[in-house]
PDB file of C-alpha atoms in Angstrom:
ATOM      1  CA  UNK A1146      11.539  11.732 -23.346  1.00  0.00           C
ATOM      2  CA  UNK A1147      11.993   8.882 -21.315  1.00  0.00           C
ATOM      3  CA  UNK A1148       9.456   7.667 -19.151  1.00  0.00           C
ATOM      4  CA  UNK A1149       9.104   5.837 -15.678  1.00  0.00           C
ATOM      5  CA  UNK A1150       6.392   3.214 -15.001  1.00  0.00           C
ATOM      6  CA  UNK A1151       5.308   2.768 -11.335  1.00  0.00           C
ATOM      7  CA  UNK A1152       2.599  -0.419 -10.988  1.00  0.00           C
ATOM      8  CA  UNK A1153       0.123   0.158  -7.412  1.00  0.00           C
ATOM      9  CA  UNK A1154      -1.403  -2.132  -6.219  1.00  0.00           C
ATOM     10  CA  UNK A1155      -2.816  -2.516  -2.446  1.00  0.00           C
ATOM     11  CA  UNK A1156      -4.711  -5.028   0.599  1.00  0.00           C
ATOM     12  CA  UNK A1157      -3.578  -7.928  -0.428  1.00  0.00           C
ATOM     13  CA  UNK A1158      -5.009  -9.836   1.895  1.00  0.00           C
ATOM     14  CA  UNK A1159      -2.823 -13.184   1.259  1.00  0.00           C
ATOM     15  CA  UNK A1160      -4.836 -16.431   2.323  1.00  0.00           C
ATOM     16  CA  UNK A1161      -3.287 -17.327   5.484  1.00  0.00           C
ATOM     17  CA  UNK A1162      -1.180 -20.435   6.411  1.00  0.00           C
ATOM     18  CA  UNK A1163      -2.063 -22.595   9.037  1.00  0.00           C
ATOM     19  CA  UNK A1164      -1.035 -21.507  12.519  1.00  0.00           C
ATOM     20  CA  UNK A1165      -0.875 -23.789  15.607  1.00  0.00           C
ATOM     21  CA  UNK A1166      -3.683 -22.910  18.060  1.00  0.00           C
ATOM     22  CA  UNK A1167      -2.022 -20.505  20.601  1.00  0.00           C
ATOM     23  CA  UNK A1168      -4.083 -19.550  23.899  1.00  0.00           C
ATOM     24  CA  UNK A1169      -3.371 -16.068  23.430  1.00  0.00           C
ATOM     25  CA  UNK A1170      -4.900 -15.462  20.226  1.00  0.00           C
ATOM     26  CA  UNK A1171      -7.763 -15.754  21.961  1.00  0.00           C
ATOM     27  CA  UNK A1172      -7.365 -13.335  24.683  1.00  0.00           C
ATOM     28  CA  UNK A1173      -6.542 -10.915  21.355  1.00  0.00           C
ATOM     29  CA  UNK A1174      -7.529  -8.969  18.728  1.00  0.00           C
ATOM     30  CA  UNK A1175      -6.945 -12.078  16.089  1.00  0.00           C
ATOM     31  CA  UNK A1176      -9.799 -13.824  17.654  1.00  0.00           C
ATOM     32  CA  UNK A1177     -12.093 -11.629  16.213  1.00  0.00           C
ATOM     33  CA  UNK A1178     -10.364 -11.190  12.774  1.00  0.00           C
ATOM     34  CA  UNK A1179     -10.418 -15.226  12.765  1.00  0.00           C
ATOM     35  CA  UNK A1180     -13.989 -15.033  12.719  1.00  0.00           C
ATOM     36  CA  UNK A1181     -14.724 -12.302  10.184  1.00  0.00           C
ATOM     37  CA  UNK A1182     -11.582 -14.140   8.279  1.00  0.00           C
ATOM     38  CA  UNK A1183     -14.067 -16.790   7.905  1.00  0.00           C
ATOM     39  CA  UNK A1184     -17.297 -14.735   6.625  1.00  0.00           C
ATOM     40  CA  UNK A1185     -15.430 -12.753   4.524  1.00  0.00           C
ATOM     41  CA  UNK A1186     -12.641 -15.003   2.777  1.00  0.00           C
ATOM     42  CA  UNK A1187     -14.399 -14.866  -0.518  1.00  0.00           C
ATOM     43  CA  UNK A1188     -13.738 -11.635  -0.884  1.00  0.00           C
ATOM     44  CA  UNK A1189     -10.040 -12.258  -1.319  1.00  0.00           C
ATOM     45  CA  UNK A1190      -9.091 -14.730  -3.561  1.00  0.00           C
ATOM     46  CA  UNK A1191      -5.750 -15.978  -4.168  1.00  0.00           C
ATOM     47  CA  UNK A1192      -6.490 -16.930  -8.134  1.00  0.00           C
ATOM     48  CA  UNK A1193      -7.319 -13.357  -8.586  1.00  0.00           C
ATOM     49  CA  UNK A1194      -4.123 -12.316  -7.123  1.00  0.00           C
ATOM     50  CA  UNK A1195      -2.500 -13.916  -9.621  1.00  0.00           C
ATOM     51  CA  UNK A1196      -4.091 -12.882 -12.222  1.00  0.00           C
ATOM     52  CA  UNK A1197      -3.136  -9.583 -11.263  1.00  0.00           C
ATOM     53  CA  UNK A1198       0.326  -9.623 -10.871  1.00  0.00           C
ATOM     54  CA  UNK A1199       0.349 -11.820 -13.879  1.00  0.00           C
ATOM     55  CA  UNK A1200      -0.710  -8.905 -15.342  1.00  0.00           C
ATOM     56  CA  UNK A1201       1.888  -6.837 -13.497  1.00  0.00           C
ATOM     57  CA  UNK A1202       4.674  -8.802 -15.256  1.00  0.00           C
ATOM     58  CA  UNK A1203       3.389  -8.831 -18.440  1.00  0.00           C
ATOM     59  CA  UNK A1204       3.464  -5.024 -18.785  1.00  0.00           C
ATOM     60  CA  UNK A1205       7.028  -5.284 -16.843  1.00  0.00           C
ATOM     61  CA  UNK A1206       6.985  -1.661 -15.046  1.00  0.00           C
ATOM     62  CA  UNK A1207       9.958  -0.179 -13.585  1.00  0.00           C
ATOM     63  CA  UNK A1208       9.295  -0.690 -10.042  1.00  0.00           C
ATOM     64  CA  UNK A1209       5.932  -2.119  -8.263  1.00  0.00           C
ATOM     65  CA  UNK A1210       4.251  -0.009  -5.176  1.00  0.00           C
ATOM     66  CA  UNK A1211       2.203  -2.026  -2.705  1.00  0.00           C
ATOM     67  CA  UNK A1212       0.335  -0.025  -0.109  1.00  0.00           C
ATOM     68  CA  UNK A1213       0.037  -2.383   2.822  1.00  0.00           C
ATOM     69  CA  UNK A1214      -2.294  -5.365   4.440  1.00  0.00           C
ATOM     70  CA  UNK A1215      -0.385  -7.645   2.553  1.00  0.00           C
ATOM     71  CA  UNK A1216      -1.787 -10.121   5.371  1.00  0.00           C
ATOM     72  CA  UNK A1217      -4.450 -10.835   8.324  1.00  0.00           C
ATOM     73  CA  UNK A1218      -3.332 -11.365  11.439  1.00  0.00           C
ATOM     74  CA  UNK A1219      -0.022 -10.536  11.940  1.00  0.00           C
ATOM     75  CA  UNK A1220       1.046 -13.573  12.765  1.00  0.00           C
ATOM     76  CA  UNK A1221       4.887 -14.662  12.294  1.00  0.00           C
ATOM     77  CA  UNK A1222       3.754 -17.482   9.791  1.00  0.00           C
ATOM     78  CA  UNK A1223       2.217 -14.682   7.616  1.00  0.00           C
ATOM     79  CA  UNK A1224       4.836 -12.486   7.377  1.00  0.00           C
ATOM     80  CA  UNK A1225       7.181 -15.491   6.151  1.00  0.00           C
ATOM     81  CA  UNK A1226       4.429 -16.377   3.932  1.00  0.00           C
ATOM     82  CA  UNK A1227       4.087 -13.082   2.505  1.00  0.00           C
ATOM     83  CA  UNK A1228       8.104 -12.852   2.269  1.00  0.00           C
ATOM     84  CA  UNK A1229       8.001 -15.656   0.034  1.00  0.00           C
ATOM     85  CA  UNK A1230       5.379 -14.008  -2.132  1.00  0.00           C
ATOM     86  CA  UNK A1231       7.395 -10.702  -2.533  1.00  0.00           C
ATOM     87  CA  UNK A1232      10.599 -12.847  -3.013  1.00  0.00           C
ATOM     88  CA  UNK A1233       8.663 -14.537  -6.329  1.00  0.00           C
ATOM     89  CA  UNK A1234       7.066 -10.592  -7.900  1.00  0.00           C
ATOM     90  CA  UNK A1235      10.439  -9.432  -8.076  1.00  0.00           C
ATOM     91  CA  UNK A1236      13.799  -8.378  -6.832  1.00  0.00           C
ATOM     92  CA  UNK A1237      13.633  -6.213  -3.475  1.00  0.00           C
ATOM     93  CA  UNK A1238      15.256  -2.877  -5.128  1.00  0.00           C
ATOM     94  CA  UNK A1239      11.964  -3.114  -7.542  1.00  0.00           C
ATOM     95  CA  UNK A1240       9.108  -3.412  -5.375  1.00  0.00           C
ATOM     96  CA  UNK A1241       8.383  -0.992  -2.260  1.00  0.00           C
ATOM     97  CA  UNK A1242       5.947  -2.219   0.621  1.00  0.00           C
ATOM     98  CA  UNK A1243       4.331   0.485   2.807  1.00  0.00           C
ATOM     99  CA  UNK A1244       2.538  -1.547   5.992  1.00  0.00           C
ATOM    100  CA  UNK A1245      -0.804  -1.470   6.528  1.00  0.00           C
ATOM    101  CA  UNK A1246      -2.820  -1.826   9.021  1.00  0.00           C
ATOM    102  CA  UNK A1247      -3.537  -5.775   9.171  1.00  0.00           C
ATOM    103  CA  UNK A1248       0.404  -6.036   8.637  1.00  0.00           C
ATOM    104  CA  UNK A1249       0.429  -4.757  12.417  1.00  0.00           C
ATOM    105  CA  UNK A1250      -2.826  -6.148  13.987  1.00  0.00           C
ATOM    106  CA  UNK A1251      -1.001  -6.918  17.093  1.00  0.00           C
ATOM    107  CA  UNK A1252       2.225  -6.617  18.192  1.00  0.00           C
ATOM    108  CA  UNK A1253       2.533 -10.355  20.165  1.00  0.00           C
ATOM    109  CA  UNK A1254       4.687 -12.453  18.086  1.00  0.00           C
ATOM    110  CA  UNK A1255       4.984 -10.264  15.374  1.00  0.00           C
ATOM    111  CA  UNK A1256       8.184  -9.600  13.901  1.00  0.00           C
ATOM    112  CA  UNK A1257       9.550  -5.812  15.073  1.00  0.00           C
ATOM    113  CA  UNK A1258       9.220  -3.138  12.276  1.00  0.00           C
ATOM    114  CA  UNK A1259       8.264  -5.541  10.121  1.00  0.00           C
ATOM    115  CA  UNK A1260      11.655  -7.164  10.005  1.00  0.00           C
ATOM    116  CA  UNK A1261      11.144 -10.045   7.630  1.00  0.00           C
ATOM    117  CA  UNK A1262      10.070  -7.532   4.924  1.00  0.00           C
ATOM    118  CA  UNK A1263      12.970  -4.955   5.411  1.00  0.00           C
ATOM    119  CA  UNK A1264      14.424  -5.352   1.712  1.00  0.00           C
ATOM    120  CA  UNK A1265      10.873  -4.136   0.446  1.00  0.00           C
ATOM    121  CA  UNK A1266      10.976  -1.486   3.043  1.00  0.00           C
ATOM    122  CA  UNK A1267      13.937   0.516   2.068  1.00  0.00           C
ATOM    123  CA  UNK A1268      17.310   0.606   0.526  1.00  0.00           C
ATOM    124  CA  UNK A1269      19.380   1.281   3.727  1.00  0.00           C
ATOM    125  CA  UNK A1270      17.480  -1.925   5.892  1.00  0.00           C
ATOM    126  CA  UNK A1271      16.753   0.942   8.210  1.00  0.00           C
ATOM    127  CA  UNK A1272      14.165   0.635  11.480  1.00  0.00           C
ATOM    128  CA  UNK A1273      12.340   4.451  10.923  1.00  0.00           C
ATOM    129  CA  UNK A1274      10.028   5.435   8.779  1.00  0.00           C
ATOM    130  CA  UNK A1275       9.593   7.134   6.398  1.00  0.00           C
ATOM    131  CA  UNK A1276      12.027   5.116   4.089  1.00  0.00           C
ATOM    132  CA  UNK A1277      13.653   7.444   0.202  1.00  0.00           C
ATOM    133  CA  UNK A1278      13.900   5.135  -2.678  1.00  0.00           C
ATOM    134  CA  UNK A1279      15.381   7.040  -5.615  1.00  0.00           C
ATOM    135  CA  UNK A1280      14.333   4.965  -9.209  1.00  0.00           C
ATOM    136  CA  UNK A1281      15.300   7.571 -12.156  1.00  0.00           C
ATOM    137  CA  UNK A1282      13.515  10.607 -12.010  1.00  0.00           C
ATOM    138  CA  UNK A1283      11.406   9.522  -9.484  1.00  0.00           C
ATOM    139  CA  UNK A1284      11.946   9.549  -5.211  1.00  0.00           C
ATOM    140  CA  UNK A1285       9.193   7.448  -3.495  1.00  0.00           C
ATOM    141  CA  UNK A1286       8.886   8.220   0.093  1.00  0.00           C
ATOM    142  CA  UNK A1287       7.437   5.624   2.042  1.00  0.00           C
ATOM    143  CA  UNK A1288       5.509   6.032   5.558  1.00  0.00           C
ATOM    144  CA  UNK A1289       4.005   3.278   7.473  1.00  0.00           C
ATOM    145  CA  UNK A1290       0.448   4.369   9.376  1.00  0.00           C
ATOM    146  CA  UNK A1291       0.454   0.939  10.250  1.00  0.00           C
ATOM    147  CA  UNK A1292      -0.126   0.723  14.249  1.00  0.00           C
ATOM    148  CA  UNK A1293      -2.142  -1.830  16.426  1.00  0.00           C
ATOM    149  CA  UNK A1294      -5.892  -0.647  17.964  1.00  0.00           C
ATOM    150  CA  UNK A1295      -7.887  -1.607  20.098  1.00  0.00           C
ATOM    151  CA  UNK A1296     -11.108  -3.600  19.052  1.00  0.00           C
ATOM    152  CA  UNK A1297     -13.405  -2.550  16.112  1.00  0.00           C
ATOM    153  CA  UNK A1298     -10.780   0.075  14.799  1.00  0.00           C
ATOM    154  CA  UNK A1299      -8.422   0.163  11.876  1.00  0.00           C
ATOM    155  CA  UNK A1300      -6.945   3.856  12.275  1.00  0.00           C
ATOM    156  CA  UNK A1301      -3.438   4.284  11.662  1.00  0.00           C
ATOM    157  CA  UNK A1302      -1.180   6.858  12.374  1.00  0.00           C
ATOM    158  CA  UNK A1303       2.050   8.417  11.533  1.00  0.00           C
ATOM    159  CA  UNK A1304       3.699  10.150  14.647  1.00  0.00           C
ATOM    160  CA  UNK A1305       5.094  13.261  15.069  1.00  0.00           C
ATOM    161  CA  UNK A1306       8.535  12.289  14.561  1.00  0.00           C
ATOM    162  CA  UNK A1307       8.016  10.154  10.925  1.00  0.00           C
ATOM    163  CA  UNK A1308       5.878  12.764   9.743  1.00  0.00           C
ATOM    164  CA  UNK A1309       8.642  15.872  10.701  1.00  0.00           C
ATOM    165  CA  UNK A1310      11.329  13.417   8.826  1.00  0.00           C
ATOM    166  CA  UNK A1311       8.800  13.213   6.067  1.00  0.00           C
ATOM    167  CA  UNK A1312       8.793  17.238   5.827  1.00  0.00           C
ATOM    168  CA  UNK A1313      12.589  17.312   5.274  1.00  0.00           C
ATOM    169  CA  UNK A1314      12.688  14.098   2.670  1.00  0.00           C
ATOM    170  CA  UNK A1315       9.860  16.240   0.453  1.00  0.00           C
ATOM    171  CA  UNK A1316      12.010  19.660   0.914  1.00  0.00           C
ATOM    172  CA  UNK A1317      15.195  17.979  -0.606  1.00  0.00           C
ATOM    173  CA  UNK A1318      13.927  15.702  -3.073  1.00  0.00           C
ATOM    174  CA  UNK A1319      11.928  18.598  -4.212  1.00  0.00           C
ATOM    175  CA  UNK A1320      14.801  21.038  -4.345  1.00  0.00           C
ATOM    176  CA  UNK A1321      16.748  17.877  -6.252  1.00  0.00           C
ATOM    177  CA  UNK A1322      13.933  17.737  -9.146  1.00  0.00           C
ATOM    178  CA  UNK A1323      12.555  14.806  -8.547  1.00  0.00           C
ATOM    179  CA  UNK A1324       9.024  13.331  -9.016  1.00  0.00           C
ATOM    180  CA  UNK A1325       7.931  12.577  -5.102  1.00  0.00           C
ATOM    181  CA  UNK A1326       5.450  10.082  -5.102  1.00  0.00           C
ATOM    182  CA  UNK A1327       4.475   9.278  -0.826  1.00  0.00           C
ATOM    183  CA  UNK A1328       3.508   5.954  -0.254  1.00  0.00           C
ATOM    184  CA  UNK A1329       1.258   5.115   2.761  1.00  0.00           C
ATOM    185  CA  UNK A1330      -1.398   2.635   3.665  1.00  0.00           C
ATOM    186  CA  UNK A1331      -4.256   5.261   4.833  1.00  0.00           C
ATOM    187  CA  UNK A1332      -6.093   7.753   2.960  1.00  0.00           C
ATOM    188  CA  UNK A1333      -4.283  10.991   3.206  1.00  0.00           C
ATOM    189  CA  UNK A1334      -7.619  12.900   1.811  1.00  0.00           C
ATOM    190  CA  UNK A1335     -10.573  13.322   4.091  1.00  0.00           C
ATOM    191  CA  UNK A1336     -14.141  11.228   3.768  1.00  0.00           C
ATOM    192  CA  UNK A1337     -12.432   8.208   2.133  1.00  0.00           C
ATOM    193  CA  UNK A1338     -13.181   6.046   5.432  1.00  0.00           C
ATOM    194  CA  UNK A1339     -14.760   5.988   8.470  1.00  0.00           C
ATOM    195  CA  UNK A1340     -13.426   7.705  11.533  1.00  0.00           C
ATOM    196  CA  UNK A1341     -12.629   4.443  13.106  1.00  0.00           C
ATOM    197  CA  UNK A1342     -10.438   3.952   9.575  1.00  0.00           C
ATOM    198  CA  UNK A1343      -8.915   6.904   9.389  1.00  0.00           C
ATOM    199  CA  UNK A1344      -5.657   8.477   9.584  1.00  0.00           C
ATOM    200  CA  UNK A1345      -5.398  10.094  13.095  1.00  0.00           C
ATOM    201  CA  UNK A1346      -2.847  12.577  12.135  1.00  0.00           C
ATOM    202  CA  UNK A1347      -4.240  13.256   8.546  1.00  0.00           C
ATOM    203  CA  UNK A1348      -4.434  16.894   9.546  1.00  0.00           C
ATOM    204  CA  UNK A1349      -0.694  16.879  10.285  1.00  0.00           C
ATOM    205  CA  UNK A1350       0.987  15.122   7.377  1.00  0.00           C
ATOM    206  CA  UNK A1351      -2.011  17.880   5.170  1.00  0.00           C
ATOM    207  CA  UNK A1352       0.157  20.760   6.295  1.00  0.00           C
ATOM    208  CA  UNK A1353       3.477  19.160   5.397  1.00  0.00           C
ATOM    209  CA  UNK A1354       2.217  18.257   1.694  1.00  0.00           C
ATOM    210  CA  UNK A1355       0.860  21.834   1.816  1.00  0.00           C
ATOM    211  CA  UNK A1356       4.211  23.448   3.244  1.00  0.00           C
ATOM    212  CA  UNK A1357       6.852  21.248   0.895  1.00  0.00           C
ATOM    213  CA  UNK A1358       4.736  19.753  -1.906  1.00  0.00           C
ATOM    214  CA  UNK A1359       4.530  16.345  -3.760  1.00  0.00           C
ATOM    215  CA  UNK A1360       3.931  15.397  -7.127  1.00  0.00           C
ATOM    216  CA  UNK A1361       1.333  12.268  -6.253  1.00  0.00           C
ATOM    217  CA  UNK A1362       0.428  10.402  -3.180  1.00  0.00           C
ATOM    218  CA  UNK A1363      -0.648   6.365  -3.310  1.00  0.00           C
ATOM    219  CA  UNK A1364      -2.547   4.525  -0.626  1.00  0.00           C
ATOM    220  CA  UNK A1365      -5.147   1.313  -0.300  1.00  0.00           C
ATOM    221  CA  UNK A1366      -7.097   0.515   2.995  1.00  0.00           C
ATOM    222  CA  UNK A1367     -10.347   1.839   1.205  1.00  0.00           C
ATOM    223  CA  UNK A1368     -10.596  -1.182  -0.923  1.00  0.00           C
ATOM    224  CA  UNK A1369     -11.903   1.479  -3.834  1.00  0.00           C
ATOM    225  CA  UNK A1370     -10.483   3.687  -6.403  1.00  0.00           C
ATOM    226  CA  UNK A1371     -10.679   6.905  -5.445  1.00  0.00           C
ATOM    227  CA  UNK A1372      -8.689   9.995  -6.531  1.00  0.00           C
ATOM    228  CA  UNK A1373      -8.951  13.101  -4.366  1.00  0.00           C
ATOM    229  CA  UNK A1374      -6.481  16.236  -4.301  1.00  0.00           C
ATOM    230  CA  UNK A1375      -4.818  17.888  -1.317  1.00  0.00           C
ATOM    231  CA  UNK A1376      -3.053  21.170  -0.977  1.00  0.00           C
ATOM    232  CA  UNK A1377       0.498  22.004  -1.940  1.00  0.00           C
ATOM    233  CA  UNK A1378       2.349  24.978  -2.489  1.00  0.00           C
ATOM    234  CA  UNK A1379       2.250  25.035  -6.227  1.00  0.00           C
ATOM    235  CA  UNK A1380      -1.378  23.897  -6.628  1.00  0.00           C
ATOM    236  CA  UNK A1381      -3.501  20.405  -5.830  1.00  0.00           C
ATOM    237  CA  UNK A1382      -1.606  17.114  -5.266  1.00  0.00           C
ATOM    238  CA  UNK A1383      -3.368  14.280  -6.912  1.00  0.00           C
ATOM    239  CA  UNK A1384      -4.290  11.606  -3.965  1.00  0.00           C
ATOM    240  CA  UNK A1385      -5.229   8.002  -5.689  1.00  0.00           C
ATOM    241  CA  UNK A1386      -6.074   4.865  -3.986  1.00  0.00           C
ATOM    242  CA  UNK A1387      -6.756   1.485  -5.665  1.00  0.00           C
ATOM    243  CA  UNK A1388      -9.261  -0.865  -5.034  1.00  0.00           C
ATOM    244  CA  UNK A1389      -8.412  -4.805  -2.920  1.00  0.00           C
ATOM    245  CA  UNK A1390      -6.043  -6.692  -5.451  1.00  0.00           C
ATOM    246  CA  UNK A1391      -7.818 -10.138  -4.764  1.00  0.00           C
ATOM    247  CA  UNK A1392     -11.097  -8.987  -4.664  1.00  0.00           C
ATOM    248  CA  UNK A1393     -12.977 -10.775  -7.424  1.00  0.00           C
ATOM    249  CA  UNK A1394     -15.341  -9.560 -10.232  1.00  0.00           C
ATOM    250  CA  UNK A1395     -19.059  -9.785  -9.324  1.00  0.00           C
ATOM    251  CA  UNK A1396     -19.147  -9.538  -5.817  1.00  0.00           C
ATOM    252  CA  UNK A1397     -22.160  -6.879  -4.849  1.00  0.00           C
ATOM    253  CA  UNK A1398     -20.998  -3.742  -2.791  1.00  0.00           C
ATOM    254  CA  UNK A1399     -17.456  -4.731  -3.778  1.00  0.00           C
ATOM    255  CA  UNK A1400     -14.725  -3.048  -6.132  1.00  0.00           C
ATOM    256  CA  UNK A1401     -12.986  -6.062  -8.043  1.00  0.00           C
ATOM    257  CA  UNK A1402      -9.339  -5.846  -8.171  1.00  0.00           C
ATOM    258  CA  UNK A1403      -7.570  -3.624  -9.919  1.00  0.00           C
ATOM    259  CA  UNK A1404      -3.860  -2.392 -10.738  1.00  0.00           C
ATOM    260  CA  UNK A1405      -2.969   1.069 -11.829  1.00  0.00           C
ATOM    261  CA  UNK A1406       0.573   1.728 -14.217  1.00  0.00           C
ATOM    262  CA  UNK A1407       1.489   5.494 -13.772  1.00  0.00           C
ATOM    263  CA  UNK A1408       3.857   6.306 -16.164  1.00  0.00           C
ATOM    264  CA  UNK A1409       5.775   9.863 -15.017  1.00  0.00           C
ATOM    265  CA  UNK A1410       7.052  11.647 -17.980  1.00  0.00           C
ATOM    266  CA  UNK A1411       9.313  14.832 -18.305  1.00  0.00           C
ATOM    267  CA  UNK A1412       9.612  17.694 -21.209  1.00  0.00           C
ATOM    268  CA  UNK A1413      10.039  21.316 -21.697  1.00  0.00           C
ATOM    269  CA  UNK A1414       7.115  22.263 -19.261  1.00  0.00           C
ATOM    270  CA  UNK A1415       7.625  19.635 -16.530  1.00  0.00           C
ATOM    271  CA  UNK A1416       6.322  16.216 -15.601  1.00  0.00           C
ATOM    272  CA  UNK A1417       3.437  14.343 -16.933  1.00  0.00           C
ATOM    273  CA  UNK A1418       1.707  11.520 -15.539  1.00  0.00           C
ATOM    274  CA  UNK A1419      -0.360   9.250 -17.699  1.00  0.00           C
ATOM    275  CA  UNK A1420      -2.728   6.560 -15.580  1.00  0.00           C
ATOM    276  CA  UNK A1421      -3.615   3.437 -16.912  1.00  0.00           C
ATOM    277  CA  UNK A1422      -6.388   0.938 -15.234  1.00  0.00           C
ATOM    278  CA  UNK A1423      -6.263  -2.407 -15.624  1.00  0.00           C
ATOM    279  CA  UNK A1424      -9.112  -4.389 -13.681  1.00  0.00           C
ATOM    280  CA  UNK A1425      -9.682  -8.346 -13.355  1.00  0.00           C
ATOM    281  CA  UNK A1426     -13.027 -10.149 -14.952  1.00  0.00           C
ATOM    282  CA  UNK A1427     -15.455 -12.445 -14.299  1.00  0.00           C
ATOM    283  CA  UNK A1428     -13.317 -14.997 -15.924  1.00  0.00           C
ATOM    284  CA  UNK A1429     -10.011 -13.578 -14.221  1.00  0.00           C
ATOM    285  CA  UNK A1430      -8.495 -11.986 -17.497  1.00  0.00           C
ATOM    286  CA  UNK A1431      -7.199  -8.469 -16.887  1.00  0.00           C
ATOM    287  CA  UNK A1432      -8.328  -5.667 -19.104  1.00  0.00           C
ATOM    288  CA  UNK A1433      -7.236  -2.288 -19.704  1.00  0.00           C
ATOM    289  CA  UNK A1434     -10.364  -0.587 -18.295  1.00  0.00           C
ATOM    290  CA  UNK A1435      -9.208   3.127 -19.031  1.00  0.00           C
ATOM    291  CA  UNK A1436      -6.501   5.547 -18.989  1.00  0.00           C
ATOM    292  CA  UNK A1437      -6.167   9.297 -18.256  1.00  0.00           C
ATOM    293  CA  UNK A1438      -3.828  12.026 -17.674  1.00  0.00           C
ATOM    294  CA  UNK A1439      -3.484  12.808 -13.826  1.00  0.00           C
ATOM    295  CA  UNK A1440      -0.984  15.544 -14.788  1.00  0.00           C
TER     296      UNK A1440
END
């Protein structure tokens, strides 16, 4: 029985490089992410980064699934920053990036649909979203809910078009045998976040997973680790977010950072899906903190 091991990790939340002072991040919404930046940078700490995707390597999975906010501000310096970073986890055709929304803060300066990241994005270098990655037995289908707001929010959204491309990319994968895992930013179950977090269209991209099915859906933006279940046509679809992977150990009201290796299976009766938990310390070693089987 041979097995396929997917690593998730989410938010980022790369230190930023310095940036020339530009007049009209002031008149925008990176002013006031600047300032909470600033009261809030010890939540994300580089060192602990590393010691998770140290950790990553070590257990060498078959591909790597990173669910957005890779960065702050949007800011072209970032997103060559954070190209660099991907460039040094891992070949492209290994490691799939769905945006988030920090990734698209504002749309002044930054790259178009998310250009400097495309080989992460998809196999095809294609614009749209959703992007279909097929590794072995598995198809990951990868949205982007990543969209600028206005002030104070950090909704996303998916659009009527992605998500009616997303319907037909479940239907055949599904009809093909594959194990669909959908890859978004936002929380595709409901009372994760906030309203002013949330998925706008939840309801919408609900009825799809309900109408054509999935096997498991990833996401971040909570900064916890959660799993919920939504409908689908053959019974609940396991919904599993992970918690910031910089966010150190000890911090109060604060989920330290933590990786999770699903390793998909297949026998007689179908898939299985065994999820290991590995979490950063005090001391930034990363333990195996549990395991369980999610199918």
């Amino acid at each position: 029985m041979t097995t396929f091991r997917l690593a998730h990790l989410s938010d980022l939340h790369l230190t930023p490089p310095a940036r020339p002072f530009q007049w009209a991040d002031v008149t925008s919404k990176r002013l006031l992410s600047r300032i909470a930046w600033r009261r809030k940078r010890h939540r994300h700490l580089e060192p602990v980064l590393n010691a998770i995707t140290a950790s990553i390597r070590e257990r060498a999975p078959d591909h790597v699934a990173i669910t957005g906010d890779l960065i702050n501000f949007a800011t072209p310096e970032e997103f060559e920053a954070a190209r660099q970073w991907l460039t040094g986890l891992g070949p492209p055709s290994d490691i799939t990036v769905s945006p988030g929304n920090h990734d698209a803060l504002v749309r002044r300066d930054a790259p178009d649909a998310f250009a400097p990241w495309a080989p992460w994005l998809s196999d095809a270098n294609e614009e749209a979203f959703p992007h279909l990655r097929r590794r072995g037995p598995v198809a990951i289908i990868n949205l982007s809910s990543a969209r600028p707001t206005a002030l104070h929010l950090a909704q996303g959204s998916l659009g009527s078009a992605q998500i009616e491309r997303v319907e037909a990319m479940l239907r055949s994968t599904g009809e093909q045998g594959f194990f669909r895992i959908v890859l978004a930013h936002h929380p595709v179950a409901s009372g994760v976040v906030s309203n002013r977090k949330a998925l706008t269209d939840m309801a919408s991209l609900q009825a799809v997973l309900a109408r054509a099915g999935a096997e498991l859906v990833l996401h971040g933006h909570a900064h916890e680790a959660v799993l919920n279940r939504v409908a689908g046509p053959l019974g609940a679809i396991p919904v599993l977010g992970v918690p910031s992977a910089s966010t150190p150990a000890g911090l109060a009201g604060e989920q330290a950072a933590r990786w999770n290796e699903i390793a998909v299976s297949r026998d007689t009766k179908g898939f299985r899906v065994q999820v290991a938990t590995h979490g950063v310390t005090r001391d930034l070693s990363v333990i195996k903190m549990g395991e369980y089987a999610l199918i």
